[in-house]
Structure formats: C-alpha cells, structure tokens
Amino acid sequence: MKLLEDYILKEGRIIDGNILKVDSFINHQINPTLMQELGKDLAEYFKDKGINKILTIETSGIAPSLMCALYMNVPLVFAKKAKPSTMNDSYTTTVTSYTKNKVYDIVVSKEMLNEDDKILFIDDFLANGEAFKGIEKIIKESKASLIGVGIIIDKVFQKGHKYIIDSGYDLYSLAKISKLEDGLITFE
Amino acid sequence: MKLLEDYILKEGRIIDGNILKVDSFINHQINPTLMQELGKDLAEYFKDKGINKILTIETSGIAPSLMCALYMNVPLVFAKKAKPSTMNDSYTTTVTSYTKNKVYDIVVSKEMLNEDDKILFIDDFLANGEAFKGIEKIIKESKASLIGVGIIIDKVFQKGHKYIIDSGYDLYSLAKISKLEDGLITFE
C-alpha cells in the first residue's frame, strides 16, 4: 500500500540495526486518517470471506482493527496481556517476545469466542510470529476458525511471514519490508 | 447520551457491588459503530475549542479517542503503562489504581507533547480520578494546555468527577452514573 510505505519512509526510523520505530503515526501517536485508510483497505480485501469477528492484541493493533471492524460491520475483540480480576473463564497462553526479550500472557475471555466464529486476526507488526502463534492456539482451543491474517507492517525477512504462509492461512500485509539494513528500509 | 445509556443498561453487568463490567462493547469486545457515535458526539462538543491533539491512556480509551480524533482531524497520543526500550526522554508519573489495587506508571514520550499543544483528554471510565491526575501532571510538565476532558462512563458519585469540575476543567461525560447499588444502575 503506497500511502503506508510513504509514511514509513518519511516518518519511520531504524534503531538498533533492525527495529523500525513508527511511534509518530502507529504505536504511540496515531494518525486517525491513515488508520481509516488502512482499515478500509483490510476490509476491502477480506470482505467476501464470511468474517464475523476481528481479533487483535492490545495495544497497537486496536486502531487499525477498529477501523477495519467499522467498515466490515463486525465486532472487534482485543486479547489482553493480563487477566483482569473481573474476567471469568479465559483462554490463556504464553508468548515469548524475542524483540522485547520478555514473556507475557495473552488472554481472551471464553465469552468472546465460540465455534461459530470466523475470525480475522489483525496486528500492527509481524516479525517472528510469536504473538500470532499464541493467537492461533487460543482460536484452536475455542474451536473458532481463523479465516485470515491482516498485518500493517510485515517484516517478511523474519520467521513469522513464512510460518503463516506455510500454515496455509490467507495473509494480507499492507507493507512488506524485505530488508532493514544500514538505516535503509527496502520494501518487497 | 441515550444510545450509550441503553447499551449500559442492556449489556452492562454490576459485579462485586460497584464495578460496572462493560467488556461486551467497550473494554474487551468493542462495538465499532457505537465507538463511532461516541467519537462523533465528543468531537461535536469539543469542536470549537482549538484542540489540536487528543490524549488517552492505553488500552480502553483508544477506541473512542480514535473515532473522536478522526472527526476532529487531529492526532491521537496514547500514554503507555510501561516505557518501551525504544523510547527516549519521557514524561513519567505513577498512578495508584484503587479499583485494581495496584500502582503503575504512565509514560508519554517528550517528542509527543509541547507547549503549543491544546489537549483533549479522553478516557473510558472516570472513578477516583487517579489516572486523570497523572495525565494532568504530565501535561503540566510538558507546558501543554489541557482544554477539555471527555469521559465515556463517569461514576459521578466517586471522587474524580468533583476533582475535575473543582479544578475548572471543561468536563463532558457521555453517561453519568449517580448510583450503582443492589445490581441497579442509576443515571444522573
């Protein structure tokens, strides 16, 4: 998606060699008009696939997912990174983030997913796919179906992209980065 | 706002005496069309007040804030509850949550706020106002101006409402709950 690639080139910064910082328009400050365009594009791609619910993970997946949910006219559920005291039974799994060098839980209330659900999972970044594997596990446990995966920025040179494709899921990424080196961003 | 009050009466549940659970449409599953209406209503109220940036706190404030930001055509910044390793200088303050019985940080990068900013702060709930006081402190430190406060569900019988009014801020709450007792929700 050209609009997004232009934003990444203009406002993104590479730090520590291979971390792309997009905090001026995606994950700290959010550009609402850009989110609207991202959501619209995702909704257009997935519109005829029978999706009845969107799933994301807090926090940075919420903005593009919400816009997509609005255009698809379906509810959005966000997995939480800690179980609130007010939540009853939940699907819970542990995710290891290599980039952030930490382990965290992702939690979805059992009330939010059921076997009739046809899920579109959306996230802001795809790198090693650890968060995705957690979501995949939760969806399997709930007996819902994972119909598609929408990613804002897909670092296709890391392991997650191949894992999702090899698993046979319908993956749609708005920006595919094939290389992050020497301060340069290369799109596929 | 009647639409929101109807949702609260229909889908909200009271647990542990005075906690209102709205996880089927606001803070776990999100109804995007409702969020659009809430955002539109907030934008309409604050439209002529010179606001150039919206500030919220992750996670549940993001959805209504994003919709308001879209209608007002201004960026949205969400304060984080932990400082990412990739963030440089930040405004950081500590918030005590009585309801959740824990202490957490709220963090905003210094790049995101400056003395010319005229801020609308939006949050999903107002109870004791502790999160608000943290935001107030961060805004003061950044020398930005806090122009208004938009709240989705205001538990006016707790301390936060009075604190914000007494401090002279322009507070606009979409649903004002004056009593939560014996499983009954009473609106002001």
CSV table of C-alpha atoms in Angstrom, one decimal:
chain,number,residue,atom,x,y,z
A,1,MET,CA,0.0,0.0,0.0
A,2,LYS,CA,1.7,3.1,-1.3
A,3,LEU,CA,0.3,5.5,1.3
A,4,LEU,CA,1.6,3.4,4.2
A,5,GLU,CA,5.0,2.9,2.5
A,6,ASP,CA,5.3,6.7,2.1
A,7,TYR,CA,4.6,7.2,5.8
A,8,ILE,CA,7.1,4.6,6.8
A,9,LEU,CA,9.8,6.1,4.6
A,10,LYS,CA,9.0,9.7,5.8
A,11,GLU,CA,8.4,9.1,9.5
A,12,GLY,CA,9.8,5.7,10.4
A,13,ARG,CA,13.2,5.4,12.0
A,14,ILE,CA,15.5,2.4,12.3
A,15,ILE,CA,17.1,2.0,15.6
A,16,ASP,CA,19.5,-0.7,17.0
A,17,GLY,CA,20.0,-2.0,13.4
A,18,ASN,CA,16.7,-3.8,12.8
A,19,ILE,CA,13.9,-2.2,14.9
A,20,LEU,CA,11.6,0.0,12.9
A,21,LYS,CA,10.2,2.8,15.1
A,22,VAL,CA,6.8,4.1,13.9
A,23,ASP,CA,5.7,5.8,17.1
A,24,SER,CA,4.8,9.1,15.4
A,25,PHE,CA,1.9,7.6,13.4
A,26,ILE,CA,1.1,4.0,14.6
A,27,ASN,CA,2.2,2.9,18.1
A,28,HIS,CA,2.4,6.0,20.4
A,29,GLN,CA,0.9,8.8,18.4
A,30,ILE,CA,-1.8,7.6,15.9
A,31,ASN,CA,-2.7,9.3,12.7
A,32,PRO,CA,-6.5,8.6,12.5
A,33,THR,CA,-6.9,9.4,8.8
A,34,LEU,CA,-4.1,6.9,8.0
A,35,MET,CA,-5.8,4.3,10.3
A,36,GLN,CA,-9.0,4.8,8.4
A,37,GLU,CA,-7.3,4.1,5.1
A,38,LEU,CA,-5.6,1.0,6.5
A,39,GLY,CA,-8.8,-0.3,7.9
A,40,LYS,CA,-10.7,0.4,4.7
A,41,ASP,CA,-8.0,-1.5,2.7
A,42,LEU,CA,-8.1,-4.5,5.0
A,43,ALA,CA,-11.9,-4.6,4.9
A,44,GLU,CA,-11.9,-4.5,1.1
A,45,TYR,CA,-9.5,-7.4,0.9
A,46,PHE,CA,-11.4,-9.6,3.4
A,47,LYS,CA,-14.9,-8.5,2.7
A,48,ASP,CA,-16.3,-11.7,1.0
A,49,LYS,CA,-14.7,-14.2,3.3
A,50,GLY,CA,-17.5,-14.6,5.8
A,51,ILE,CA,-15.7,-13.0,8.7
A,52,ASN,CA,-17.9,-12.2,11.7
A,53,LYS,CA,-15.3,-11.1,14.2
A,54,ILE,CA,-12.0,-9.3,14.3
A,55,LEU,CA,-9.4,-10.3,16.9
A,56,THR,CA,-6.3,-8.2,17.8
A,57,ILE,CA,-3.9,-7.9,20.7
A,58,GLU,CA,-3.6,-4.8,22.9
A,59,THR,CA,-2.3,-2.2,22.3
A,60,SER,CA,-1.1,-1.1,18.9
A,61,GLY,CA,-3.4,-3.4,16.9
A,62,ILE,CA,-6.5,-1.8,18.2
A,63,ALA,CA,-6.6,1.4,16.0
A,64,PRO,CA,-6.3,-0.3,12.5
A,65,SER,CA,-8.5,-3.2,13.7
A,66,LEU,CA,-11.2,-0.8,14.9
A,67,MET,CA,-11.4,0.9,11.5
A,68,CYS,CA,-11.5,-2.4,9.7
A,69,ALA,CA,-14.3,-3.6,12.1
A,70,LEU,CA,-16.2,-0.4,11.4
A,71,TYR,CA,-16.0,-1.0,7.6
A,72,MET,CA,-16.8,-4.7,7.9
A,73,ASN,CA,-19.6,-4.0,10.4
A,74,VAL,CA,-18.4,-6.7,12.8
A,75,PRO,CA,-17.3,-6.6,16.5
A,76,LEU,CA,-13.6,-6.3,17.5
A,77,VAL,CA,-12.1,-8.3,20.4
A,78,PHE,CA,-8.7,-7.5,21.7
A,79,ALA,CA,-6.7,-10.1,23.6
A,80,LYS,CA,-5.4,-8.7,26.9
A,81,LYS,CA,-1.8,-9.0,28.2
A,82,ALA,CA,-3.0,-9.7,31.7
A,83,LYS,CA,-6.2,-11.3,33.1
A,84,PRO,CA,-8.4,-8.7,34.7
A,85,SER,CA,-9.9,-9.6,38.1
A,86,THR,CA,-13.3,-9.2,36.7
A,87,MET,CA,-12.8,-11.8,33.9
A,88,ASN,CA,-14.2,-15.3,34.4
A,89,ASP,CA,-13.0,-18.3,32.4
A,90,SER,CA,-10.4,-17.5,29.8
A,91,TYR,CA,-8.3,-18.8,27.1
A,92,THR,CA,-4.7,-18.0,28.1
A,93,THR,CA,-1.4,-18.7,26.5
A,94,THR,CA,2.2,-17.5,27.0
A,95,VAL,CA,4.1,-15.6,24.3
A,96,THR,CA,7.8,-15.1,24.2
A,97,SER,CA,8.8,-11.8,22.6
A,98,TYR,CA,12.3,-12.0,21.2
A,99,THR,CA,12.4,-8.4,20.2
A,100,LYS,CA,11.3,-7.2,23.7
A,101,ASN,CA,13.2,-10.0,25.4
A,102,LYS,CA,10.3,-10.9,27.7
A,103,VAL,CA,7.5,-13.4,28.2
A,104,TYR,CA,3.9,-12.3,28.6
A,105,ASP,CA,0.4,-13.9,28.7
A,106,ILE,CA,-2.4,-13.2,26.2
A,107,VAL,CA,-5.9,-13.7,27.5
A,108,VAL,CA,-9.3,-13.8,25.9
A,109,SER,CA,-12.5,-14.4,27.8
A,110,LYS,CA,-14.3,-17.6,26.9
A,111,GLU,CA,-17.4,-15.5,26.4
A,112,MET,CA,-15.8,-13.7,23.4
A,113,LEU,CA,-15.0,-16.7,21.1
A,114,ASN,CA,-17.1,-19.7,20.1
A,115,GLU,CA,-17.1,-22.4,17.5
A,116,ASP,CA,-19.2,-20.4,15.0
A,117,ASP,CA,-16.8,-17.5,14.9
A,118,LYS,CA,-14.9,-16.8,11.6
A,119,ILE,CA,-12.0,-14.7,12.7
A,120,LEU,CA,-9.8,-12.2,11.0
A,121,PHE,CA,-6.7,-11.6,13.1
A,122,ILE,CA,-5.1,-8.1,12.7
A,123,ASP,CA,-1.8,-6.9,14.2
A,124,ASP,CA,0.4,-3.9,13.7
A,125,PHE,CA,3.7,-5.8,13.2
A,126,LEU,CA,4.7,-9.3,12.1
A,127,ALA,CA,8.2,-10.3,13.0
A,128,ASN,CA,8.9,-13.8,14.4
A,129,GLY,CA,5.2,-14.6,14.6
A,130,GLU,CA,5.3,-15.5,18.3
A,131,ALA,CA,2.2,-13.4,19.1
A,132,PHE,CA,0.5,-15.0,16.1
A,133,LYS,CA,1.2,-18.5,17.4
A,134,GLY,CA,-0.4,-17.6,20.7
A,135,ILE,CA,-3.5,-16.3,18.9
A,136,GLU,CA,-3.6,-19.4,16.7
A,137,LYS,CA,-3.5,-21.6,19.8
A,138,ILE,CA,-6.3,-19.6,21.5
A,139,ILE,CA,-8.5,-19.7,18.4
A,140,LYS,CA,-8.0,-23.5,18.1
A,141,GLU,CA,-8.9,-24.0,21.7
A,142,SER,CA,-12.1,-22.0,21.3
A,143,LYS,CA,-13.0,-24.1,18.2
A,144,ALA,CA,-13.4,-20.9,16.2
A,145,SER,CA,-12.0,-20.7,12.6
A,146,LEU,CA,-9.1,-18.4,11.7
A,147,ILE,CA,-10.0,-17.2,8.2
A,148,GLY,CA,-7.4,-14.5,7.6
A,149,VAL,CA,-4.5,-12.5,8.9
A,150,GLY,CA,-4.1,-8.8,8.3
A,151,ILE,CA,-0.8,-7.2,9.1
A,152,ILE,CA,0.1,-3.5,8.9
A,153,ILE,CA,3.9,-3.9,8.7
A,154,ASP,CA,5.3,-7.3,7.8
A,155,LYS,CA,9.0,-7.9,8.2
A,156,VAL,CA,9.0,-10.7,5.7
A,157,PHE,CA,12.7,-11.5,6.3
A,158,GLN,CA,11.8,-12.7,9.8
A,159,LYS,CA,10.2,-16.0,10.6
A,160,GLY,CA,6.6,-15.1,11.1
A,161,HIS,CA,5.7,-14.4,7.5
A,162,LYS,CA,6.9,-17.9,6.3
A,163,TYR,CA,5.2,-19.6,9.2
A,164,ILE,CA,1.8,-18.1,8.4
A,165,ILE,CA,2.1,-18.8,4.7
A,166,ASP,CA,3.3,-22.3,5.2
A,167,SER,CA,0.4,-23.0,7.6
A,168,GLY,CA,-2.0,-22.1,4.7
A,169,TYR,CA,-3.6,-19.0,6.1
A,170,ASP,CA,-4.7,-16.1,4.0
A,171,LEU,CA,-2.2,-13.4,4.9
A,172,TYR,CA,-2.6,-9.9,3.7
A,173,SER,CA,0.1,-7.4,4.6
A,174,LEU,CA,-0.2,-3.7,3.9
A,175,ALA,CA,3.6,-3.0,3.9
A,176,LYS,CA,6.1,-5.8,3.3
A,177,ILE,CA,9.7,-5.0,4.4
A,178,SER,CA,12.3,-7.3,2.9
A,179,LYS,CA,15.3,-5.6,4.4
A,180,LEU,CA,16.2,-3.3,7.2
A,181,GLU,CA,19.9,-2.6,7.0
A,182,ASP,CA,22.3,0.4,7.4
A,183,GLY,CA,19.4,2.7,8.1
A,184,LEU,CA,17.7,1.8,4.9
A,185,ILE,CA,14.2,0.3,4.5
A,186,THR,CA,13.6,-1.9,1.5
A,187,PHE,CA,10.1,-2.9,0.5
A,188,GLU,CA,9.4,-6.2,-1.2
B,1,MET,CA,-26.3,10.1,25.6
B,2,LYS,CA,-29.2,7.8,25.3
B,3,LEU,CA,-27.6,5.3,22.9
B,4,LEU,CA,-24.8,4.7,25.4
B,5,GLU,CA,-27.1,4.5,28.4
B,6,ASP,CA,-29.2,1.9,26.6
B,7,TYR,CA,-26.1,-0.2,25.9
B,8,ILE,CA,-25.1,0.1,29.5
B,9,LEU,CA,-28.5,-1.0,30.8
B,10,LYS,CA,-28.7,-3.8,28.2
B,11,GLU,CA,-25.2,-5.2,28.3
B,12,GLY,CA,-23.5,-3.9,31.4
B,13,ARG,CA,-23.2,-6.0,34.5
B,14,ILE,CA,-22.5,-5.0,38.1
B,15,ILE,CA,-20.1,-7.2,39.9
B,16,ASP,CA,-18.7,-7.0,43.4
B,17,GLY,CA,-21.2,-4.4,44.3
B,18,ASN,CA,-19.9,-1.3,42.5
B,19,ILE,CA,-17.8,-2.4,39.5
B,20,LEU,CA,-19.6,-2.0,36.2
B,21,LYS,CA,-18.5,-4.5,33.7
B,22,VAL,CA,-18.8,-3.4,30.0
B,23,ASP,CA,-16.5,-5.9,28.4
B,24,SER,CA,-19.0,-6.9,25.7
B,25,PHE,CA,-18.9,-3.5,24.0
B,26,ILE,CA,-16.2,-1.2,25.4
B,27,ASN,CA,-13.2,-2.9,27.1
B,28,HIS,CA,-12.7,-6.4,25.7
B,29,GLN,CA,-15.0,-6.7,22.8
B,30,ILE,CA,-15.6,-3.4,21.1
B,31,ASN,CA,-18.7,-2.3,19.1
B,32,PRO,CA,-17.2,-0.2,16.3
B,33,THR,CA,-20.5,1.5,15.3
B,34,LEU,CA,-21.1,2.6,19.0
B,35,MET,CA,-17.5,3.9,19.2
B,36,GLN,CA,-18.1,5.9,16.0
B,37,GLU,CA,-21.2,7.5,17.6
B,38,LEU,CA,-19.3,8.2,20.9
B,39,GLY,CA,-16.4,9.7,19.0
B,40,LYS,CA,-18.7,11.9,16.9
B,41,ASP,CA,-20.6,13.2,19.9
B,42,LEU,CA,-17.3,14.1,21.7
B,43,ALA,CA,-16.0,15.8,18.6
B,44,GLU,CA,-19.2,17.8,18.2
B,45,TYR,CA,-19.0,19.0,21.8
B,46,PHE,CA,-15.3,20.0,21.7
B,47,LYS,CA,-15.1,21.2,18.0
B,48,ASP,CA,-14.7,24.9,18.6
B,49,LYS,CA,-12.3,24.8,21.4
B,50,GLY,CA,-9.0,25.0,19.5
B,51,ILE,CA,-7.9,21.4,20.3
B,52,ASN,CA,-5.0,20.1,18.2
B,53,LYS,CA,-4.3,16.8,19.9
B,54,ILE,CA,-6.1,14.1,21.8
B,55,LEU,CA,-4.5,12.2,24.7
B,56,THR,CA,-5.7,9.0,26.2
B,57,ILE,CA,-4.2,6.1,28.2
B,58,GLU,CA,-3.9,2.6,26.9
B,59,THR,CA,-5.9,0.4,26.4
B,60,SER,CA,-9.6,1.0,26.6
B,61,GLY,CA,-9.5,4.7,25.9
B,62,ILE,CA,-8.1,4.2,22.4
B,63,ALA,CA,-11.2,3.2,20.5
B,64,PRO,CA,-13.5,6.2,21.4
B,65,SER,CA,-10.5,8.5,21.2
B,66,LEU,CA,-9.5,7.3,17.7
B,67,MET,CA,-13.0,8.0,16.5
B,68,CYS,CA,-13.1,11.4,18.0
B,69,ALA,CA,-9.6,12.2,16.6
B,70,LEU,CA,-10.9,11.2,13.2
B,71,TYR,CA,-13.9,13.5,13.3
B,72,MET,CA,-11.7,16.4,14.8
B,73,ASN,CA,-8.9,15.7,12.3
B,74,VAL,CA,-6.2,15.8,14.9
B,75,PRO,CA,-3.6,13.2,16.0
B,76,LEU,CA,-4.2,10.9,19.0
B,77,VAL,CA,-1.5,10.1,21.5
B,78,PHE,CA,-1.9,7.3,24.0
B,79,ALA,CA,0.1,7.3,27.2
B,80,LYS,CA,1.7,3.9,27.8
B,81,LYS,CA,1.7,1.9,31.0
B,82,ALA,CA,5.4,1.0,30.6
B,83,LYS,CA,8.3,2.7,29.0
B,84,PRO,CA,9.4,0.9,25.8
B,85,SER,CA,13.1,0.3,25.3
B,86,THR,CA,12.9,2.3,22.1
B,87,MET,CA,11.6,5.5,23.8
B,88,ASN,CA,14.0,8.3,24.5
B,89,ASP,CA,13.1,11.0,27.1
B,90,SER,CA,9.7,10.8,28.6
B,91,TYR,CA,7.3,12.3,31.0
B,92,THR,CA,6.5,9.6,33.5
B,93,THR,CA,4.3,9.6,36.6
B,94,THR,CA,2.9,7.0,38.9
B,95,VAL,CA,-0.8,6.2,39.3
B,96,THR,CA,-2.4,4.4,42.1
B,97,SER,CA,-5.5,2.4,41.0
B,98,TYR,CA,-7.7,1.8,44.0
B,99,THR,CA,-10.1,-0.3,42.0
B,100,LYS,CA,-7.4,-2.5,40.6
B,101,ASN,CA,-5.4,-2.3,43.9
B,102,LYS,CA,-2.1,-1.6,42.1
B,103,VAL,CA,0.4,1.0,41.2
B,104,TYR,CA,1.5,1.6,37.6
B,105,ASP,CA,3.4,4.2,35.6
B,106,ILE,CA,2.0,6.3,32.8
B,107,VAL,CA,4.6,7.4,30.2
B,108,VAL,CA,4.5,9.8,27.3
B,109,SER,CA,7.5,10.5,25.1
B,110,LYS,CA,8.7,14.1,25.3
B,111,GLU,CA,8.5,14.2,21.5
B,112,MET,CA,4.7,13.8,21.6
B,113,LEU,CA,3.8,16.9,23.7
B,114,ASN,CA,4.9,20.5,23.6
B,115,GLU,CA,3.9,23.9,24.9
B,116,ASP,CA,1.8,24.8,21.9
B,117,ASP,CA,-0.5,21.7,22.3
B,118,LYS,CA,-4.1,22.2,23.3
B,119,ILE,CA,-5.1,18.8,24.6
B,120,LEU,CA,-8.4,17.0,24.9
B,121,PHE,CA,-8.0,14.1,27.3
B,122,ILE,CA,-10.4,11.1,26.7
B,123,ASP,CA,-10.8,8.0,28.9
B,124,ASP,CA,-13.4,5.2,29.1
B,125,PHE,CA,-14.1,5.5,32.8
B,126,LEU,CA,-13.9,8.2,35.5
B,127,ALA,CA,-13.9,6.9,39.1
B,128,ASN,CA,-11.5,8.3,41.6
B,129,GLY,CA,-9.6,10.4,39.0
B,130,GLU,CA,-6.2,8.9,39.8
B,131,ALA,CA,-5.4,8.3,36.1
B,132,PHE,CA,-6.6,11.8,35.4
B,133,LYS,CA,-4.3,13.4,38.0
B,134,GLY,CA,-1.4,11.6,36.4
B,135,ILE,CA,-2.3,12.9,33.0
B,136,GLU,CA,-2.8,16.4,34.5
B,137,LYS,CA,0.8,16.2,35.9
B,138,ILE,CA,2.3,15.1,32.6
B,139,ILE,CA,0.5,17.9,30.7
B,140,LYS,CA,1.7,20.5,33.2
B,141,GLU,CA,5.2,19.2,33.0
B,142,SER,CA,5.1,19.4,29.2
B,143,LYS,CA,3.7,23.0,29.3
B,144,ALA,CA,0.9,22.0,27.0
B,145,SER,CA,-2.7,23.1,27.9
B,146,LEU,CA,-5.4,20.8,29.0
B,147,ILE,CA,-8.5,22.2,27.3
B,148,GLY,CA,-11.1,19.6,28.0
B,149,VAL,CA,-11.9,16.1,29.4
B,150,GLY,CA,-14.1,13.6,27.6
B,151,ILE,CA,-15.3,10.6,29.6
B,152,ILE,CA,-17.4,7.7,28.3
B,153,ILE,CA,-18.7,6.5,31.6
B,154,ASP,CA,-18.5,8.9,34.6
B,155,LYS,CA,-19.2,7.4,38.0
B,156,VAL,CA,-20.1,10.8,39.4
B,157,PHE,CA,-20.5,9.5,42.9
B,158,GLN,CA,-16.8,8.8,43.2
B,159,LYS,CA,-14.1,11.4,43.7
B,160,GLY,CA,-12.8,12.1,40.2
B,161,HIS,CA,-15.8,14.0,38.8
B,162,LYS,CA,-15.8,16.6,41.6
B,163,TYR,CA,-12.0,16.9,41.3
B,164,ILE,CA,-12.1,17.8,37.6
B,165,ILE,CA,-15.0,20.2,38.0
B,166,ASP,CA,-13.5,21.9,41.0
B,167,SER,CA,-10.2,22.3,39.1
B,168,GLY,CA,-12.2,24.3,36.5
B,169,TYR,CA,-11.8,21.9,33.5
B,170,ASP,CA,-14.4,21.5,30.8
B,171,LEU,CA,-15.7,18.0,31.5
B,172,TYR,CA,-18.1,16.3,29.1
B,173,SER,CA,-19.3,12.8,30.1
B,174,LEU,CA,-21.4,10.7,27.8
B,175,ALA,CA,-23.0,8.7,30.5
B,176,LYS,CA,-23.2,9.8,34.1
B,177,ILE,CA,-23.9,7.2,36.7
B,178,SER,CA,-25.0,8.5,40.0
B,179,LYS,CA,-25.6,5.2,41.8
B,180,LEU,CA,-24.5,1.6,41.5
B,181,GLU,CA,-26.4,-0.4,44.1
B,182,ASP,CA,-28.1,-3.8,44.6
B,183,GLY,CA,-27.5,-4.6,40.9
B,184,LEU,CA,-29.2,-1.4,39.7
B,185,ILE,CA,-27.6,1.3,37.6
B,186,THR,CA,-29.0,4.9,38.1
B,187,PHE,CA,-28.1,7.6,35.7
B,188,GLU,CA,-27.9,11.2,36.8
